[in-house]
CSV table of N, CA, C and O in Angstrom, one decimal:
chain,number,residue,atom,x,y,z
A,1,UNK,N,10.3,-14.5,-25.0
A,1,UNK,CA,9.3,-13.7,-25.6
A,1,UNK,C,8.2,-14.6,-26.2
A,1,UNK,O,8.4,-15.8,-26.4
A,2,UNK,N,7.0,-14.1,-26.5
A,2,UNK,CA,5.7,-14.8,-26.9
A,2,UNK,C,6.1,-15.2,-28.7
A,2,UNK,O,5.3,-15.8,-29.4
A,3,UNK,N,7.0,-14.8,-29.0
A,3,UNK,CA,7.1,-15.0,-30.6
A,3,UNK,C,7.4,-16.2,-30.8
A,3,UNK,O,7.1,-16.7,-31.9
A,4,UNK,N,8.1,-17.2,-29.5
A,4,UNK,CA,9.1,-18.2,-29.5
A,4,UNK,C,7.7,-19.3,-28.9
A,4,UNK,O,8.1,-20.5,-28.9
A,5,UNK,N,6.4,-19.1,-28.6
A,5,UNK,CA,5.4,-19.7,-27.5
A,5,UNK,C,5.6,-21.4,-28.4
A,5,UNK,O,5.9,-22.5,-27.8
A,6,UNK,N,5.2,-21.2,-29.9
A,6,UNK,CA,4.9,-22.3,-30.3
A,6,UNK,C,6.2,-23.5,-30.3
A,6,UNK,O,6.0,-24.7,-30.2
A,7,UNK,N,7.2,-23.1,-30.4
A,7,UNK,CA,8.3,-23.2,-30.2
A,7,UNK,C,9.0,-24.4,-29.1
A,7,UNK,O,9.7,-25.4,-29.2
A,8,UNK,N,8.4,-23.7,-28.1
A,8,UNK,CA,8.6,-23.9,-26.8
A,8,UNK,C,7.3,-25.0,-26.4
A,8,UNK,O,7.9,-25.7,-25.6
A,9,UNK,N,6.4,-25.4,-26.4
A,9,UNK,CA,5.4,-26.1,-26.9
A,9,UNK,C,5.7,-27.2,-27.7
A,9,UNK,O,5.0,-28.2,-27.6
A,10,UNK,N,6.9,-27.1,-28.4
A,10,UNK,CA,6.6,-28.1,-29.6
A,10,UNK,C,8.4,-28.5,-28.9
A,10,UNK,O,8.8,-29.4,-29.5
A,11,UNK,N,9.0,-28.2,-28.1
A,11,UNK,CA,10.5,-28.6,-27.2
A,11,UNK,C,9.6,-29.3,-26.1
A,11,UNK,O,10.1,-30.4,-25.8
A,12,UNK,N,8.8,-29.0,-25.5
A,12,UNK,CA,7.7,-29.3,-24.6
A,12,UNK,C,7.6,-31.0,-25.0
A,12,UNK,O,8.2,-31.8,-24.4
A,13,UNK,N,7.0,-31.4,-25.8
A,13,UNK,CA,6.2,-32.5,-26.6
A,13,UNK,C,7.6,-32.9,-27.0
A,13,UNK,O,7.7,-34.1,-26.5
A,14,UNK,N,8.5,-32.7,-27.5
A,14,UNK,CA,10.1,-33.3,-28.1
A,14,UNK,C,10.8,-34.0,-27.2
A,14,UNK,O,11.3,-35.1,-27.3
A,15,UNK,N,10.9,-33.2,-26.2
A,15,UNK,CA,11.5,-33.6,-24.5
A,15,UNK,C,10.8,-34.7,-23.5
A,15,UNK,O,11.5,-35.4,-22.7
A,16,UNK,N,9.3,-34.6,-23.6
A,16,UNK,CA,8.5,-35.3,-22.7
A,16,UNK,C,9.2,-36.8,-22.0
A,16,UNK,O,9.4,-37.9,-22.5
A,17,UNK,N,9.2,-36.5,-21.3
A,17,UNK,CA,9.5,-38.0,-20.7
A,17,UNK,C,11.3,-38.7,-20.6
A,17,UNK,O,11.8,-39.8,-20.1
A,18,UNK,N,12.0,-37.2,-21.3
A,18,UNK,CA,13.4,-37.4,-21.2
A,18,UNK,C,14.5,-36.8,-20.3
A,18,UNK,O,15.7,-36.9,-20.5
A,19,UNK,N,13.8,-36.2,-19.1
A,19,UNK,CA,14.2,-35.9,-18.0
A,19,UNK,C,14.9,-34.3,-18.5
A,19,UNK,O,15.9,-33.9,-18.1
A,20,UNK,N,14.1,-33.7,-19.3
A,20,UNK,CA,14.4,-32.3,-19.6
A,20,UNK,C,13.4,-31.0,-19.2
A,20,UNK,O,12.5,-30.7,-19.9
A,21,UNK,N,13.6,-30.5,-18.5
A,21,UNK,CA,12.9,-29.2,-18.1
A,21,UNK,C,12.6,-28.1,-18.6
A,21,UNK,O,13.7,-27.5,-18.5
A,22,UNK,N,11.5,-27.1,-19.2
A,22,UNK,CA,11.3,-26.0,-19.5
A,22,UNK,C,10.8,-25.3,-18.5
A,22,UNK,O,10.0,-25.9,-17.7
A,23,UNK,N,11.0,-24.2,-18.5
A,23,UNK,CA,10.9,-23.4,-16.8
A,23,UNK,C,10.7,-21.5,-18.0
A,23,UNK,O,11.3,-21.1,-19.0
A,24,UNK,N,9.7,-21.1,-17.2
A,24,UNK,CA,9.7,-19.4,-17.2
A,24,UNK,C,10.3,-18.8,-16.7
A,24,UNK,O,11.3,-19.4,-16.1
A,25,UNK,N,10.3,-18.1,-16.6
A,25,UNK,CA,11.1,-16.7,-15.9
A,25,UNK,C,10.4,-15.2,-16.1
A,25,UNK,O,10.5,-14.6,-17.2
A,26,UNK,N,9.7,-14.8,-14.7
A,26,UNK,CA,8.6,-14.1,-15.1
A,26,UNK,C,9.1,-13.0,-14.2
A,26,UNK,O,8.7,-12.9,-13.1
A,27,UNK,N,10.3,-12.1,-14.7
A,27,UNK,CA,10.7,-10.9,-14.2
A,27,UNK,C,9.9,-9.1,-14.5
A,27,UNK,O,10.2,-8.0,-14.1
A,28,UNK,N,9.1,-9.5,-15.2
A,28,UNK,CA,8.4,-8.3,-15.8
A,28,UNK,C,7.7,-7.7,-14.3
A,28,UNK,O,7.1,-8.5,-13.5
A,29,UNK,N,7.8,-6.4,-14.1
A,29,UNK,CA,7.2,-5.9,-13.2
A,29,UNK,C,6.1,-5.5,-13.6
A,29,UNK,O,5.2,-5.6,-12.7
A,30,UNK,N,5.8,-4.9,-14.9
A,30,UNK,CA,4.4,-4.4,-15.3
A,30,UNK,C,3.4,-5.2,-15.6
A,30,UNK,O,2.3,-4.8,-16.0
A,31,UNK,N,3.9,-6.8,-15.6
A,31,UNK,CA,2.9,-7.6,-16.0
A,31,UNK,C,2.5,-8.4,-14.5
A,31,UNK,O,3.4,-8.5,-13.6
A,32,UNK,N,1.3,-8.9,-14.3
A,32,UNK,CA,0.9,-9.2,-13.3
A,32,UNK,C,1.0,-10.6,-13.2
A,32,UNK,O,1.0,-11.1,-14.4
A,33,UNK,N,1.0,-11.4,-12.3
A,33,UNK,CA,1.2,-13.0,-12.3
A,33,UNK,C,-0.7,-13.9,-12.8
A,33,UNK,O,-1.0,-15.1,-12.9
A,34,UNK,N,-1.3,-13.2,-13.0
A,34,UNK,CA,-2.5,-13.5,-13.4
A,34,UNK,C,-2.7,-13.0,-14.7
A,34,UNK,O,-3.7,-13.4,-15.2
A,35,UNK,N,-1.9,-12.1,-15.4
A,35,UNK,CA,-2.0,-11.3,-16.5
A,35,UNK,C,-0.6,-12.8,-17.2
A,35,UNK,O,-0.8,-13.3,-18.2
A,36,UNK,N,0.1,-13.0,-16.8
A,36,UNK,CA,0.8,-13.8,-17.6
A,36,UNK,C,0.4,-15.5,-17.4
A,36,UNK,O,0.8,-16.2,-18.4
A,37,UNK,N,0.1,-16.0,-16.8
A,37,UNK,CA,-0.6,-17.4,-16.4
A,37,UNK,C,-2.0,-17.5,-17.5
A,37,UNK,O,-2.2,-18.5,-18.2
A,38,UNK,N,-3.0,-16.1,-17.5
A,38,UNK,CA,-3.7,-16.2,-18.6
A,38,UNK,C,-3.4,-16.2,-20.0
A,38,UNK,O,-4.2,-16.6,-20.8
A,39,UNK,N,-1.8,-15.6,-20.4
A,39,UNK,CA,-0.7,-15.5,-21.6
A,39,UNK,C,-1.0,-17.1,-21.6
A,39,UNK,O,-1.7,-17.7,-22.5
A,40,UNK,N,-0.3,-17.8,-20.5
A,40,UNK,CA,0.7,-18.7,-20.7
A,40,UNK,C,-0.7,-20.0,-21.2
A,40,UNK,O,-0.5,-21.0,-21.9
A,41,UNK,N,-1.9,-19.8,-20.7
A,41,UNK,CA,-2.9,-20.8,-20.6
A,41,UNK,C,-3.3,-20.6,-22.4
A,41,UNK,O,-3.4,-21.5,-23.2
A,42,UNK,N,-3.5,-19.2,-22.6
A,42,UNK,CA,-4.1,-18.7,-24.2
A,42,UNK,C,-3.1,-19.3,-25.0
A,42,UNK,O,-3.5,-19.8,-26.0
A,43,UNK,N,-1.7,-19.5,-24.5
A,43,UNK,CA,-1.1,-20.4,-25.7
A,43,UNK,C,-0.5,-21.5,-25.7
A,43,UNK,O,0.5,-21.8,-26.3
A,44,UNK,N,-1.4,-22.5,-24.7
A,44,UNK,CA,-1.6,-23.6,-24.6
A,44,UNK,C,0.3,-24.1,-23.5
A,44,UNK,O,0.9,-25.1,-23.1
A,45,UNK,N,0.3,-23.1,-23.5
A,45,UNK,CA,1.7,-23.2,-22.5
A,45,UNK,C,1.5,-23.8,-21.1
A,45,UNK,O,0.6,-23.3,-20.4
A,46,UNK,N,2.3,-25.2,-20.4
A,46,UNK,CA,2.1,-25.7,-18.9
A,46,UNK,C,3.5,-26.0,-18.9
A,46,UNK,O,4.0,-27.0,-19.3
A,47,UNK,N,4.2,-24.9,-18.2
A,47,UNK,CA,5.2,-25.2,-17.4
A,47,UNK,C,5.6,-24.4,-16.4
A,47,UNK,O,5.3,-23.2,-16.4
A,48,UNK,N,6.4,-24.9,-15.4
A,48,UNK,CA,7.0,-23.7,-14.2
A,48,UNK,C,6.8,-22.8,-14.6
A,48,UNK,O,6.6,-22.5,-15.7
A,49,UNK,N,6.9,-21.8,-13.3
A,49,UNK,CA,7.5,-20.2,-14.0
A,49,UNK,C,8.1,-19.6,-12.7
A,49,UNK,O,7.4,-19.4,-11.7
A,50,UNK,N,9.3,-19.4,-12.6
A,50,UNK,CA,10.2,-18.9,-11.4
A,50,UNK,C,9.5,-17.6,-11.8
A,50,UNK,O,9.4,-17.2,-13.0
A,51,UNK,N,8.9,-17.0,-10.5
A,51,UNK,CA,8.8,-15.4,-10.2
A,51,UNK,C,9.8,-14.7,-9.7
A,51,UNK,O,10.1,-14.9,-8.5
A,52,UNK,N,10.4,-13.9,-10.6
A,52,UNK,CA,11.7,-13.4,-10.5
A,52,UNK,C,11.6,-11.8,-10.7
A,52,UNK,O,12.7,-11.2,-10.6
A,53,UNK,N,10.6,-11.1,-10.9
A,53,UNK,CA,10.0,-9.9,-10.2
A,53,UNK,C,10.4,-8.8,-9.2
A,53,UNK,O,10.4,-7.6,-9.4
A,54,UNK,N,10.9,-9.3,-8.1
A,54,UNK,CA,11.3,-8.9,-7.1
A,54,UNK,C,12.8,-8.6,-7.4
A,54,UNK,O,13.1,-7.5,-7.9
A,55,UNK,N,13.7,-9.4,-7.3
A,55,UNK,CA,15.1,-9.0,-7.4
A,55,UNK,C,15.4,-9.0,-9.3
A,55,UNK,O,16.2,-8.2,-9.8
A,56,UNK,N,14.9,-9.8,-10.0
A,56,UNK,CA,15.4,-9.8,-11.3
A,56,UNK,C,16.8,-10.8,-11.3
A,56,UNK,O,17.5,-11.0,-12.4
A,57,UNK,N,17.1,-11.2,-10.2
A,57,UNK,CA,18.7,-11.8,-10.3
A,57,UNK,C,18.7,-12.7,-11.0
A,57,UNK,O,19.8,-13.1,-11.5
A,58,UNK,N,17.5,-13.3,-11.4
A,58,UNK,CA,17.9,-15.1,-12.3
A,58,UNK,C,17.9,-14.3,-13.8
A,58,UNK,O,19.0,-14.4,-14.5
A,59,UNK,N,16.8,-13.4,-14.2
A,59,UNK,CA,16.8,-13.1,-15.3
A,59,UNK,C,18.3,-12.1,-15.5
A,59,UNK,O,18.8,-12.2,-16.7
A,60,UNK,N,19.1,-11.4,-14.6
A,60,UNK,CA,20.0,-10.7,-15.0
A,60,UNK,C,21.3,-11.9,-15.4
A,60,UNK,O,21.9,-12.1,-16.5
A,61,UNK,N,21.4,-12.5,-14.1
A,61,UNK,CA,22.0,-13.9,-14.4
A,61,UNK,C,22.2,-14.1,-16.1
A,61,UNK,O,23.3,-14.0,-16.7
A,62,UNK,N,20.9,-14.3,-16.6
A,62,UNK,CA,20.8,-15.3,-17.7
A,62,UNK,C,21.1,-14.2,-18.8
A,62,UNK,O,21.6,-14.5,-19.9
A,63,UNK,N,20.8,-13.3,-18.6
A,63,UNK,CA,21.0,-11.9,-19.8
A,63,UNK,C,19.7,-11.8,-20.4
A,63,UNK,O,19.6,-11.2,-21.4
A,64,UNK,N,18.7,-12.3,-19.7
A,64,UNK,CA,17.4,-12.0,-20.3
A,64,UNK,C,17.2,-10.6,-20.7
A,64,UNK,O,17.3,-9.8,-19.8
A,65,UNK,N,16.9,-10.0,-21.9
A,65,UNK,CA,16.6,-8.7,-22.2
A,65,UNK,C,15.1,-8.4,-22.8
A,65,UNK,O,14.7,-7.5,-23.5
A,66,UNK,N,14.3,-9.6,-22.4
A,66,UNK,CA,12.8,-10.1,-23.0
A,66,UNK,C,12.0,-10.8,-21.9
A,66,UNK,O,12.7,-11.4,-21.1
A,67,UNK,N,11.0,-10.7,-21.8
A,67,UNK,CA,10.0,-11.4,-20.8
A,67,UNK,C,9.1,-11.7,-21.8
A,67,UNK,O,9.1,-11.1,-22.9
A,68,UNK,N,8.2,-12.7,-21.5
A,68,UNK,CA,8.8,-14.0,-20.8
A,68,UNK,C,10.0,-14.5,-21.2
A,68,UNK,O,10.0,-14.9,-22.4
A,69,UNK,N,11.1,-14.7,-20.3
A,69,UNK,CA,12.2,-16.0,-20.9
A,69,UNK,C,12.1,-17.2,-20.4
A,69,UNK,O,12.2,-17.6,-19.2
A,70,UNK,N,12.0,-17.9,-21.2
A,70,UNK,CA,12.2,-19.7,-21.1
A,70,UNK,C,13.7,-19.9,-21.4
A,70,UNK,O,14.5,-19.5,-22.2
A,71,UNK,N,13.4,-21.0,-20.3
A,71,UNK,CA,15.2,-21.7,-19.9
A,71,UNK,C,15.0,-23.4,-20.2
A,71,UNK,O,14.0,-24.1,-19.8
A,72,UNK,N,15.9,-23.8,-20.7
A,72,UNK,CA,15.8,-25.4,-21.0
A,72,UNK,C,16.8,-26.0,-20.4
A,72,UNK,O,18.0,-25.8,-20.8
A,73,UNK,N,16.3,-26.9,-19.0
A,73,UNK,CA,17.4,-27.6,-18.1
A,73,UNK,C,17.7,-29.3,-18.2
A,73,UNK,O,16.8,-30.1,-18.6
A,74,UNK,N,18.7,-29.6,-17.9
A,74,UNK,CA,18.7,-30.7,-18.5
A,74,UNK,C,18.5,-31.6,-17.1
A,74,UNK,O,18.4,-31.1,-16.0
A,75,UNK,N,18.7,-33.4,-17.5
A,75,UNK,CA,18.4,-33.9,-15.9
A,75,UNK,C,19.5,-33.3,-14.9
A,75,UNK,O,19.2,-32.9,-13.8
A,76,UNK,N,20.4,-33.3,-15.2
A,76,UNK,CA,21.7,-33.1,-14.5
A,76,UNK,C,21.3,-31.3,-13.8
A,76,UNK,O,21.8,-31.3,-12.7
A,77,UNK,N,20.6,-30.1,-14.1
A,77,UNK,CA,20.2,-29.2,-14.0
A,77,UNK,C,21.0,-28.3,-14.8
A,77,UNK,O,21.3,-27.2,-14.5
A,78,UNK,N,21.3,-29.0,-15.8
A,78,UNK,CA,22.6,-27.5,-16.6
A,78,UNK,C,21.8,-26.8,-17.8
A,78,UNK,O,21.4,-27.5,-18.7
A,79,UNK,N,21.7,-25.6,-17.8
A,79,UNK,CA,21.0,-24.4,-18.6
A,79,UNK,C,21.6,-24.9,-20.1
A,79,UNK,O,22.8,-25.1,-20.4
A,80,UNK,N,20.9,-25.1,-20.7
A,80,UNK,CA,21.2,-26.0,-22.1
A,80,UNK,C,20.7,-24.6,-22.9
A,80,UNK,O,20.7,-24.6,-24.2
């Protein structure tokens, strides 16, 4: 969710350069992929974003019940 932006930003900058990944997850159907890229730019956010839209399977996977969800992977790729 957008409440968490600065947050996620500031794990962004904590992580850098430690082989740790922040990734989106942009399952919202009613939001458009130009309508959240301009979200993600307005709050200073640069990272992946799996489009997950179509099937929803990563976000069901994860128990996402909020869009946007951010996922924190580690080098190894395990959902931390």
């Amino acid at each position: 969710t957008w409440l968490y932006a600065d947050k996620i930003v500031a794990l962004q900058k904590r992580y850098a350069g430690r082989n740790v990944a922040v990734l989106g997850v942009h399952s919202n159907h009613e939001e458009t992929d130009a309508e959240l890229l301009a979200e993600l730019k307005r709050r200073g956010l640069t990272l992946p974003v799996l489009d997950d839209k179509k099937t929803q399977t990563f976000a069901r996977t994860l128990g996402a019940t909020v869009t946007p969800y951010f996922v924190v992977l580690d080098g190894r790729g395990v959902l931390r």
